[in-house]
Coordinates of C-alpha atoms (C1' of nucleotides) in Angstrom, one line a residue:
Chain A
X111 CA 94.9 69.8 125.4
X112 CA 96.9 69.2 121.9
X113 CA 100.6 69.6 123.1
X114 CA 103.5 70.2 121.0
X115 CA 103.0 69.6 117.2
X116 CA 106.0 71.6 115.5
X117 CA 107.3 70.7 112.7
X118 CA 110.9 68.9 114.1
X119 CA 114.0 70.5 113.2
X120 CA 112.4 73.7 112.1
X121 CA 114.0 76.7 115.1
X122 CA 112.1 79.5 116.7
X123 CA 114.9 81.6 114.6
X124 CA 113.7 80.3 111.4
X125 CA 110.1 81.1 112.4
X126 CA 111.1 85.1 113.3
X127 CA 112.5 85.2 110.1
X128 CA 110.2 84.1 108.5
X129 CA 107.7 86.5 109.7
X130 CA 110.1 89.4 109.0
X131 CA 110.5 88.1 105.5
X132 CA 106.5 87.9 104.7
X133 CA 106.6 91.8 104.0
X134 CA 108.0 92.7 100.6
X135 CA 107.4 95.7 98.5
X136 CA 103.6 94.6 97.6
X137 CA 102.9 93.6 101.2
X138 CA 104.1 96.5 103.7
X139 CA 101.6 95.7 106.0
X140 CA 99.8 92.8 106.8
X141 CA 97.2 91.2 109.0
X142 CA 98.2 88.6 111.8
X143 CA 96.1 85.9 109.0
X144 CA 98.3 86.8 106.3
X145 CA 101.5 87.1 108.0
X146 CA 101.2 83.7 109.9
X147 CA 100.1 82.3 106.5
X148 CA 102.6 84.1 104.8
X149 CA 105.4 82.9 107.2
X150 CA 103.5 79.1 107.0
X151 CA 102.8 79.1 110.9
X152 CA 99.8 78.1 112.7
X153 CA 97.9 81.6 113.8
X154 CA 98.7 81.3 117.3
X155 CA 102.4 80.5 116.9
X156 CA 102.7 83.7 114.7
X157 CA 100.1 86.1 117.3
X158 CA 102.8 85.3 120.0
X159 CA 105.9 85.6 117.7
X160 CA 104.9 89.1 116.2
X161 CA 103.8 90.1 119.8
X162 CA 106.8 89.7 121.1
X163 CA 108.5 91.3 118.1
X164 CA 106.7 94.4 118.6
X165 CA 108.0 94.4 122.2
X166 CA 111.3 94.2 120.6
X167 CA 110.6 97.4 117.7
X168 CA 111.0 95.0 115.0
X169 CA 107.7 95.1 114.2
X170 CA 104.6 97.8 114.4
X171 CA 101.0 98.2 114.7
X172 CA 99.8 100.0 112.2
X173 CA 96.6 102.7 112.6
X174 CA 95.1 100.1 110.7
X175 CA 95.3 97.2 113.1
X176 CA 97.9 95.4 110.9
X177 CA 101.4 95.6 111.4
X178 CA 104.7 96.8 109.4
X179 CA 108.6 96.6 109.7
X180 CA 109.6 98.3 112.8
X181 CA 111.7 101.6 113.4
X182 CA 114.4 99.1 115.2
X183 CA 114.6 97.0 111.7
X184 CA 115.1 99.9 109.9
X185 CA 118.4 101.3 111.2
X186 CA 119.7 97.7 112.1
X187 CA 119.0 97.4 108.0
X188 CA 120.7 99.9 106.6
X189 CA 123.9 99.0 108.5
X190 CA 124.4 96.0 106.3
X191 CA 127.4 96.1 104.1
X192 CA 125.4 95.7 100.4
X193 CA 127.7 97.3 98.2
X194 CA 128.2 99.9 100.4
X195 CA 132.0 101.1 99.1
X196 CA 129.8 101.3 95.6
X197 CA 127.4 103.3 97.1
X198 CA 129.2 105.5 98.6
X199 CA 131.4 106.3 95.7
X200 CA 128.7 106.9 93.4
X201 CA 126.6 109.1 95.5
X202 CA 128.1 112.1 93.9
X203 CA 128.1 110.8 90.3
X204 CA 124.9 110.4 90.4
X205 CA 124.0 113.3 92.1
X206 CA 126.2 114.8 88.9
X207 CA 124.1 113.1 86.3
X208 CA 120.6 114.3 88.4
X209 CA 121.4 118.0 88.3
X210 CA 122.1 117.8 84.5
X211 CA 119.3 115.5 83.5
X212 CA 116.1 116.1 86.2
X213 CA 115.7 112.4 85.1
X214 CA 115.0 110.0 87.5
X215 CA 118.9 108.4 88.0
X216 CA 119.7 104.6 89.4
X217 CA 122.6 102.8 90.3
X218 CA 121.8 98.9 90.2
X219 CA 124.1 95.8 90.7
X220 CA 123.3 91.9 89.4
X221 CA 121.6 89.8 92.0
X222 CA 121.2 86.4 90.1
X223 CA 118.9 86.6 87.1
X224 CA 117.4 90.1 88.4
X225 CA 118.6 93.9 88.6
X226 CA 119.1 94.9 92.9
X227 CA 118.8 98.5 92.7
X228 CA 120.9 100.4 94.8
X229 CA 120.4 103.7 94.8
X230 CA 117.4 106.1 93.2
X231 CA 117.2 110.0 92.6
X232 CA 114.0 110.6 91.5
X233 CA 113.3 112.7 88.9
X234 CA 111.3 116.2 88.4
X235 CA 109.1 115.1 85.6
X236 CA 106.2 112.8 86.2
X237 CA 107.6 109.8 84.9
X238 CA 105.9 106.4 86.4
X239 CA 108.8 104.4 88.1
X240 CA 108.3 101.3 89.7
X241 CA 112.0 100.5 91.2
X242 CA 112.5 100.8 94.3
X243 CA 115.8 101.0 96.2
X244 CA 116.3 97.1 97.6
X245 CA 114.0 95.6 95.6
X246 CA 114.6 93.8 92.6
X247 CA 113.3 93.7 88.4
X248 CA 113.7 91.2 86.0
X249 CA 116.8 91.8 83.9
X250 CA 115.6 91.9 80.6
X251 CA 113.3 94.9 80.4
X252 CA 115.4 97.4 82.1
X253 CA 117.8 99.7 81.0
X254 CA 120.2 98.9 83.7
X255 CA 119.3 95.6 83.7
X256 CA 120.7 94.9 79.7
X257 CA 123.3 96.3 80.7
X258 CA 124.2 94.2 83.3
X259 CA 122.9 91.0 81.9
X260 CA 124.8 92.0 78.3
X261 CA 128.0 91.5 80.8
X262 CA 126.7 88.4 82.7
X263 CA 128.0 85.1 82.4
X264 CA 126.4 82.8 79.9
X265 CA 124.8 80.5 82.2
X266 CA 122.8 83.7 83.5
X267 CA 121.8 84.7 80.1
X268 CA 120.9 81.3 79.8
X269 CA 118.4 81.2 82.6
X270 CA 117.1 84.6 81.7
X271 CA 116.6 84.1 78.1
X272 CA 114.7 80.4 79.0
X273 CA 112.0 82.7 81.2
X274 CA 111.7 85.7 79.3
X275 CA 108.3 87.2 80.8
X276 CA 105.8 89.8 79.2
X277 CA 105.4 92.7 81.5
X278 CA 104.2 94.9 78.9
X279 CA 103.4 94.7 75.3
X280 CA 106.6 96.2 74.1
X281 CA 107.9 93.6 76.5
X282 CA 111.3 92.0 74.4
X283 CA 110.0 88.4 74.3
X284 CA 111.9 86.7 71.8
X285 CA 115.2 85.5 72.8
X286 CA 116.9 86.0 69.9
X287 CA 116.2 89.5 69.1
X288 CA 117.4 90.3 73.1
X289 CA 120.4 88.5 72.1
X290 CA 120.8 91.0 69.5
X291 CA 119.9 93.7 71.3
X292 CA 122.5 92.6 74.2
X293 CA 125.4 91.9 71.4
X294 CA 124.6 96.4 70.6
X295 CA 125.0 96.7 73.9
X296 CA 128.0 95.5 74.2
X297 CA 128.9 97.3 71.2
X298 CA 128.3 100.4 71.7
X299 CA 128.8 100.2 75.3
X300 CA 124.4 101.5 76.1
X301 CA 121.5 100.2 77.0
X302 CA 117.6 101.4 76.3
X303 CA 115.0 100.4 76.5
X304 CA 110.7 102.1 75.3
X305 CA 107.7 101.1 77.6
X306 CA 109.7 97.6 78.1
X307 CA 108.8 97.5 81.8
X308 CA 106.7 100.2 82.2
X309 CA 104.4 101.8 79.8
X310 CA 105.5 105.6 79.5
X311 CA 109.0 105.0 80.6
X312 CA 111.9 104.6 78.5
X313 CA 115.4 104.4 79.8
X314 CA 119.2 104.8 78.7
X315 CA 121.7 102.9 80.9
X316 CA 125.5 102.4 80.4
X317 CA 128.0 99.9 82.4
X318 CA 130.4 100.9 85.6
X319 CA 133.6 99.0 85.5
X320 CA 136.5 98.3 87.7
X321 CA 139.3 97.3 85.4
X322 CA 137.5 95.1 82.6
X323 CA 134.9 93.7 84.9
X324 CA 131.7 95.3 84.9
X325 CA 130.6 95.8 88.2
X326 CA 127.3 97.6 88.1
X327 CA 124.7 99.9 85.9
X328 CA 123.7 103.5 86.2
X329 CA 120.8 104.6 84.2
X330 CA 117.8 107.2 83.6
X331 CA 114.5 107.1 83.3
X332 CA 112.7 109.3 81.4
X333 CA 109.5 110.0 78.9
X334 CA 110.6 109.6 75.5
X335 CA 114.0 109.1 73.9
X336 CA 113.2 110.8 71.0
X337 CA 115.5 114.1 71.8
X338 CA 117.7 113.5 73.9
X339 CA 119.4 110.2 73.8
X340 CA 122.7 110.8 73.4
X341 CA 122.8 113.9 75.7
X342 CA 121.4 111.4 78.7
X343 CA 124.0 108.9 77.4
X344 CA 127.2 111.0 77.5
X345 CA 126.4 112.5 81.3
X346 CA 125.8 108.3 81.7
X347 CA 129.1 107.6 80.5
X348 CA 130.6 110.5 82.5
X349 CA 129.2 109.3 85.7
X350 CA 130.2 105.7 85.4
X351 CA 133.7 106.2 84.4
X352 CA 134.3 108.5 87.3
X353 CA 132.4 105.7 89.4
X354 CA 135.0 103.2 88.2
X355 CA 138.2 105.4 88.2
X356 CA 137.7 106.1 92.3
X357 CA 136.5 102.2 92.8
X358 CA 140.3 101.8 91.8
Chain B
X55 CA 126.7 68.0 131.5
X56 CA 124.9 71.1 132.9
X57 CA 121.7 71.5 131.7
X58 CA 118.9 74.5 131.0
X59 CA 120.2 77.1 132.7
X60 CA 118.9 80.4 130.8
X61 CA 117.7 83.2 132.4
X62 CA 113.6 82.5 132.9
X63 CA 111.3 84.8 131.5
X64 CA 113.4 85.5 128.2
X65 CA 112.1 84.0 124.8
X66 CA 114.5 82.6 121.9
X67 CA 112.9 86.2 119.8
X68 CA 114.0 88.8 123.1
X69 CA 117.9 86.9 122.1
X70 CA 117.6 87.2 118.4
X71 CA 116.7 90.7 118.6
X72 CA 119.3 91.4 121.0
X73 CA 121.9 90.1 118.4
X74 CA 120.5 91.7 115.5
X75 CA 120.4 95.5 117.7
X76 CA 124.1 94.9 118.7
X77 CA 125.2 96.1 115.7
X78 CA 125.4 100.1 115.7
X79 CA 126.9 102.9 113.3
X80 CA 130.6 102.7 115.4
X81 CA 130.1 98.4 115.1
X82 CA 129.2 97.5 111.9
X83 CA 131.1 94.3 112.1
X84 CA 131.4 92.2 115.6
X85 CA 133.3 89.0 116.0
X86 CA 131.3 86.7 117.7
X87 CA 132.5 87.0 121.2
X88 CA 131.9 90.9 120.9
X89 CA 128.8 89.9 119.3
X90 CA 127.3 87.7 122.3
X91 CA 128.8 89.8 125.2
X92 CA 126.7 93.0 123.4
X93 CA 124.0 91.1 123.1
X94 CA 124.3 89.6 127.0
X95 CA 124.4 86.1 125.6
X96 CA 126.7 83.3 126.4
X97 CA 129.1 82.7 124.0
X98 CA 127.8 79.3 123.2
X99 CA 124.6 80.5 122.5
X100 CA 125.1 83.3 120.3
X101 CA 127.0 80.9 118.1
X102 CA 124.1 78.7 117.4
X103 CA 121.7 81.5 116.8
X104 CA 123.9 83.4 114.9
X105 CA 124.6 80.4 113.0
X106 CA 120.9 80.6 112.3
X107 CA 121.0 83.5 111.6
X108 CA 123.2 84.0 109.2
X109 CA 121.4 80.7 107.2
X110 CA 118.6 82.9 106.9
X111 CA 120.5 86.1 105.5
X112 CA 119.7 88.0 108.1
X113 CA 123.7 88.0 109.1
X114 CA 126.4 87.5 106.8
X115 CA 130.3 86.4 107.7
X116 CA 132.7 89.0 106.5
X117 CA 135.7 89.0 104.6
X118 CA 137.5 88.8 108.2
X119 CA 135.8 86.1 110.3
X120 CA 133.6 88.3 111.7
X121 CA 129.3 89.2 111.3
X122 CA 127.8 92.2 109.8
X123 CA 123.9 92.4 109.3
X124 CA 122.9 90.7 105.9
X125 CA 121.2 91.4 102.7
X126 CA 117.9 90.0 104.0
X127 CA 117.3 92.4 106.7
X128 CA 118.6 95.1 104.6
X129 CA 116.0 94.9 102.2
X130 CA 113.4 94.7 105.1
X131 CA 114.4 97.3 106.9
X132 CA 113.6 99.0 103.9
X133 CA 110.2 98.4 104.0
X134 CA 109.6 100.1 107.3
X135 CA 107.1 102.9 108.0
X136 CA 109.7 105.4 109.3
X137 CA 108.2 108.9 108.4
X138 CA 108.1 107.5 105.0
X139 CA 105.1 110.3 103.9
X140 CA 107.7 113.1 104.6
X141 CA 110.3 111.3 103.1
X142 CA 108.5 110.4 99.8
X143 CA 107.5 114.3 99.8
X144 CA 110.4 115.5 100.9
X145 CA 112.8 114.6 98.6
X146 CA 112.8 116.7 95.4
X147 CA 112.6 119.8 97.8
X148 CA 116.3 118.6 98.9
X149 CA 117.2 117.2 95.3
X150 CA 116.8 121.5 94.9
X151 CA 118.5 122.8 97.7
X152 CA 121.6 120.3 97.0
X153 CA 121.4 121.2 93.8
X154 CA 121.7 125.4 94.3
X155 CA 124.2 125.0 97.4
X156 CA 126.1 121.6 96.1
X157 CA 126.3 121.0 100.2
X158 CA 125.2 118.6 102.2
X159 CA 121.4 118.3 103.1
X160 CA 119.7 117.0 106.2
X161 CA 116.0 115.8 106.8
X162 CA 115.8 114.9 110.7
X163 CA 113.0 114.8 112.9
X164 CA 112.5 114.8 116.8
X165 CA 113.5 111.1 118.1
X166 CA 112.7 112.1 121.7
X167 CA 115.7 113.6 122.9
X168 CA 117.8 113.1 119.9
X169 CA 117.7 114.3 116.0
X170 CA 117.1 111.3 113.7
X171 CA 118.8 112.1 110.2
X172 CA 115.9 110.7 107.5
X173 CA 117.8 111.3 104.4
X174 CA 121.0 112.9 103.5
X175 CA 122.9 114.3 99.9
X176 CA 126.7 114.2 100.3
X177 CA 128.0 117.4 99.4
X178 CA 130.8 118.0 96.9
X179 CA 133.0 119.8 99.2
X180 CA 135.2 117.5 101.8
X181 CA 133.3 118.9 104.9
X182 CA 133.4 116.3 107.6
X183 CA 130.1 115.3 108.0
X184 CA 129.1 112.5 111.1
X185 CA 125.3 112.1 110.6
X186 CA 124.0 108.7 109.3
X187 CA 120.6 108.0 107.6
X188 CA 119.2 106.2 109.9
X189 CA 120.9 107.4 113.0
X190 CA 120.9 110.4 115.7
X191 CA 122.8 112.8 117.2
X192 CA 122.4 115.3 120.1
X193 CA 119.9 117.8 119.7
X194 CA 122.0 120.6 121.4
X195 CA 125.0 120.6 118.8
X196 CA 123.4 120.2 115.2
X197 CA 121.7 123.0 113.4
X198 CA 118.5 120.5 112.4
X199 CA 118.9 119.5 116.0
X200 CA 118.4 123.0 117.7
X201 CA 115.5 123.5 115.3
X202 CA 113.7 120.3 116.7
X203 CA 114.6 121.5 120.3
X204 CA 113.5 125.1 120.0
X205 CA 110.1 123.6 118.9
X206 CA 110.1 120.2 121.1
X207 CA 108.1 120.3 124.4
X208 CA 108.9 122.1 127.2
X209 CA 109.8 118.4 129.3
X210 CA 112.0 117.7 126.5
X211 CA 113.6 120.9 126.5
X212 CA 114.5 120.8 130.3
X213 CA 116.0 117.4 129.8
X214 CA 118.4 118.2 126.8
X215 CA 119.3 121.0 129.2
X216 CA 120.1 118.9 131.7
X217 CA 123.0 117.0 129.9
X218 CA 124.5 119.1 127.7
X219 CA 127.7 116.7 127.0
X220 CA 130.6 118.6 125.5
X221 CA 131.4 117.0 121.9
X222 CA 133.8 120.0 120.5
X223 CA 135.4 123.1 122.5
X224 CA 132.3 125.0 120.8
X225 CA 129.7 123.2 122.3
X226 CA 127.4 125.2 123.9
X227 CA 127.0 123.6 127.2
X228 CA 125.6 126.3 129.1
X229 CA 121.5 126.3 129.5
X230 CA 121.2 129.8 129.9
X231 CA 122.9 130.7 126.2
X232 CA 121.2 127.3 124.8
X233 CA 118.1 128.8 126.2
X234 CA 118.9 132.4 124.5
X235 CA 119.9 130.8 121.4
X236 CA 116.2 128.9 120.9
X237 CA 114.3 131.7 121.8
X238 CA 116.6 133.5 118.6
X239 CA 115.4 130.3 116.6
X240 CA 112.4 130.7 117.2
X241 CA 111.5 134.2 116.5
X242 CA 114.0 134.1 113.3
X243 CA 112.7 130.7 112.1
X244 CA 116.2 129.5 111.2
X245 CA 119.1 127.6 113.7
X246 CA 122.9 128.0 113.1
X247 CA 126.1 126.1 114.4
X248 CA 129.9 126.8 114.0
X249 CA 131.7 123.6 114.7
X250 CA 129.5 122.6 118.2
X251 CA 129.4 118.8 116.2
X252 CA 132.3 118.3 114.5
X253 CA 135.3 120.4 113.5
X254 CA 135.5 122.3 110.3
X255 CA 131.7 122.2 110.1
X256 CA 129.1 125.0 110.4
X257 CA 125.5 124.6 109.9
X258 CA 122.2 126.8 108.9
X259 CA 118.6 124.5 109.4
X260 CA 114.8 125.5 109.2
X261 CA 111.8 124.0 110.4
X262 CA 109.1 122.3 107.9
X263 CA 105.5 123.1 109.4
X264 CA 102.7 121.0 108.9
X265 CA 100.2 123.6 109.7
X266 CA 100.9 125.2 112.9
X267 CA 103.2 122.3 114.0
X268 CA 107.1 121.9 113.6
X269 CA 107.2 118.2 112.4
X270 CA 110.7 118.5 110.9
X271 CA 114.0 120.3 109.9
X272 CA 116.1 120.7 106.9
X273 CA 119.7 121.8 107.3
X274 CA 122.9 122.3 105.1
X275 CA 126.1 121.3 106.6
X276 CA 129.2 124.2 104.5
X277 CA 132.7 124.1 105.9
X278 CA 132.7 128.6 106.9
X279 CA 128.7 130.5 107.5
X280 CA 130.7 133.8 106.6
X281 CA 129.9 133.9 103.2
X282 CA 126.6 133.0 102.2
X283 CA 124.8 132.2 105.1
X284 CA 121.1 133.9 103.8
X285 CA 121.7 132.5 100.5
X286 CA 121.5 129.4 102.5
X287 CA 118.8 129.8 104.6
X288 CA 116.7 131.0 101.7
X289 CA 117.1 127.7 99.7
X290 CA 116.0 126.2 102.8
X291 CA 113.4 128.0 103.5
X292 CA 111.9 127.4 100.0
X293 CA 112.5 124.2 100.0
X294 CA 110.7 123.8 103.9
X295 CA 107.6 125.7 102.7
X296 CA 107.6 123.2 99.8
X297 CA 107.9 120.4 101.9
X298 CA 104.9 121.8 104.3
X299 CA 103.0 122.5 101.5
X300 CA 103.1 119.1 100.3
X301 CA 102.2 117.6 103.4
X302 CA 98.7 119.3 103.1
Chain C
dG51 C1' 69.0 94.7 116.2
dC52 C1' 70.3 90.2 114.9
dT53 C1' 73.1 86.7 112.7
dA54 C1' 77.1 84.9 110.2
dG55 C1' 81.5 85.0 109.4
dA56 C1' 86.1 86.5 109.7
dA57 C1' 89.8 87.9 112.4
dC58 C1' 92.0 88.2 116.5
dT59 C1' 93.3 86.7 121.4
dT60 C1' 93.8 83.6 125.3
dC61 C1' 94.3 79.0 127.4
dC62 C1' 97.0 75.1 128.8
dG63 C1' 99.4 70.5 129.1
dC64 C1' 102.8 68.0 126.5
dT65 C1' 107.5 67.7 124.8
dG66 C1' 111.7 68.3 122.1
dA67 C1' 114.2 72.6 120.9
dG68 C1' 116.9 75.3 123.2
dC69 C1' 120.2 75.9 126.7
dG70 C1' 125.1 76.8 128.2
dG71 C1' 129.0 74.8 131.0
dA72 C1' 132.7 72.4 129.7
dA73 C1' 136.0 70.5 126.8
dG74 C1' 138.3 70.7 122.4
dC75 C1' 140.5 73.2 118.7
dA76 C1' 143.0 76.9 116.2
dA77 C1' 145.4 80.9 115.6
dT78 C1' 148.4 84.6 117.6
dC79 C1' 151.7 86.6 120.6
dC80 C1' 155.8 86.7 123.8
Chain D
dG135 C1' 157.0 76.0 124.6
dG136 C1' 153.4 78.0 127.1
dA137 C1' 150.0 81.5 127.6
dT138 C1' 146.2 84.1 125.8
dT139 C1' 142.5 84.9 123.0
dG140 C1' 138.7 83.5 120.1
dC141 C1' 135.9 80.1 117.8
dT142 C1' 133.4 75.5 117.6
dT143 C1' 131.4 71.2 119.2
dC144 C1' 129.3 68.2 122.7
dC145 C1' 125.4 66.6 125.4
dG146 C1' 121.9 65.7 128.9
dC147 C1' 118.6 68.4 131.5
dT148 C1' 114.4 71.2 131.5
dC149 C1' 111.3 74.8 130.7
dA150 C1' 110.1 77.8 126.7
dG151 C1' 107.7 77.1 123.0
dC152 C1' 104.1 74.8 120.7
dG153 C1' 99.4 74.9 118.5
dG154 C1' 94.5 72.9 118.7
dA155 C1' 90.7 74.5 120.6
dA156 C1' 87.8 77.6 122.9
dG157 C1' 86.6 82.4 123.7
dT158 C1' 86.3 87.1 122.2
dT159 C1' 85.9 91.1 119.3
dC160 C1' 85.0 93.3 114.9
dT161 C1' 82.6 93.8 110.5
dA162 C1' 79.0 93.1 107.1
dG163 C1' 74.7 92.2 105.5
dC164 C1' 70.0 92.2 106.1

DNA sequence: GCTAGAACTTCCGCTGAGCGGAAGCAATCC
DNA sequence: GGATTGCTTCCGCTCAGCGGAAGTTCTAGC
């Protein structure tokens, strides 16, 4: 038979991670085809891989025949240290600004040229919400995300502004009227945004900040801005000073 | 030199796995001799694969010289099946009860013979709290815990029984009172503790049915039961049937 | 029921990626 | 200075891993 054709200097850790890193949000389960193409492994490589990931809990078969992240990946995973003094101290801010708003409420950090989002209370009303906590939005049509890119340095606005995809047709295209927008923001110290990212969702967002450095976003999602706005913004502002005064 | 000399029968994936699971809620952060010697590796070893590990995100190097799990496999972990219907469901059902109480809320279910804590809302008041998302506890000392148990099988039942480690002075360690206290849970439909966990922590939980079957529990965690202990158990019991309800 | 195709599983001989003891290096303590 | 602890590098042996190919199961369309 063949014999060994690997591609040299490539490891068997490389490969597992791979695997593990072909689910994302849009892809929670997958077929052995798509996950060994996925992962860029010849099919039998990636049957005996993910078989003996199972073994290991990493992995599951699903009722489906396919297989998702494993039980054993999921409490390894949420030991990581991602902002985790952050989260912690917001929890009850936010939990604050939930009780008074029934919005859906976020707490999001810069990763790059995208929003991470760390934490998510969703809200009461039936407003479509497409963050999800660990995954990641472009910067420029989110509330939390002008926010945080209004307070990024310029070589990140520069890369954002270069790319500035449509995602809906209220999408803010035109780099110089986001400029504008992100001088306001700056201003007046909030962010919104109307249908931007999603249509039916508008959002409010306002900087946290540890001394003068902004350190992260908390905003709300909600229907309409049309009666509220400044309400949502001032239990905002609340939150994320509170967030920033115990960050010390 | 030496030579091959690893233990046959193990694959590179069995190692990585075995590094990635030595990480646990009391070591979030391992040097790398720690590290190796949980993971059963030699030293030598672990460094490479860890090394590899950490160029794929799946480890990062702390502040201190030492390894914590990484970005990468936090947002994986993430993506992982784990009762993620009740979760999704669950949730503004506790958003309520933590809202009307302001105390901590639990969602665990069964793990075998241990509660695992699905989701959790800090409480406002400094109650010392131990549970982890993503983590479990005895069955015998938590009030979600002697829901689970006084509906679990009778197997599992006998062998909680059988090792009924002391954690405080007001453990309940005897199987004969354990025993009395289930049947109590389950003719009341609602599971109380007074410090059997931790110190300075009392607890009221209630089972969520799916039809005629206990598939989870939702506890408060409040510092004294003396003073509202049915206004608790109410909430809870709203919130449970809510949950049930949902789950259709 | 039959056939076509896709998806999954098993086989097996070649080979270089992985292995780890040992030596080297760095920081900390007494 | 010497001892201890902990991390990093080296290197030649060897078997775990590799993947093309063959075999099997599942699904769909007719």
């Amino acid at each position: 038979m063949a014999g060994n054709t690997a591609v040299p200097g490539t490891t068997v850790t490389s490969r597992v991670l791979a695997l593990l890193t072909a689910f994302d949000e849009q892809h929670r389960e997958l077929g052995l085809s798509a996950l060994a193409e996925r992962a860029g492994l010849p099919l039998s490589t990636a049957h005996r891989l993910v078989g003996e990931l199972v073994d290991g809990g990493a992995l599951v078969r699903t009722p489906s025949g396919g297989y998702a992240v494993g039980r054993r990946l999921w409490d390894v995973g949420l030991l990581a240290p991602v902002e985790s003094d952050l989260r912690r101290v917001a929890e009850p801010f936010l939990n604050d600004v939930h009780a008074a708003t029934r919005a859906t409420v976020h707490l999001a950090v810069r990763d790059d040229v995208e929003v991470l989002y760390l934490e998510r209370m969703t809200g009461r009303a039936s407003v479509p919400v497409v963050s999800q906590i660990g995954s990641t939005l472009p910067l420029h049509c989110t509330g939390v995300g002008k926010v945080l890119l209004a307070h990024a340095p310029v070589d990140v606005q520069r890369r954002v502004l270069a790319d500035l995809r449509r995602v809906t047709p209220y999408t803010v295209t035109q780099p110089g009227l986001l400029l504008q927008q992100l001088e306001r923001v700056r201003r007046s110290g909030m962010a919104t945004t109307s249908e931007e990212m999603t249509l039916g969702a508008c959002s409010v967002a306002v900087p946290v900040r540890r001394g003068d450095q902004v350190v992260a976003a908390v905003g709300v999602v909600v229907a309409s801005l049309r009666r509220d706005r400044t309400r949502l913004a001032t239990a905002l502002q609340v939150a994320a000073q509170g967030i920033g005064r115990s960050l010390g």
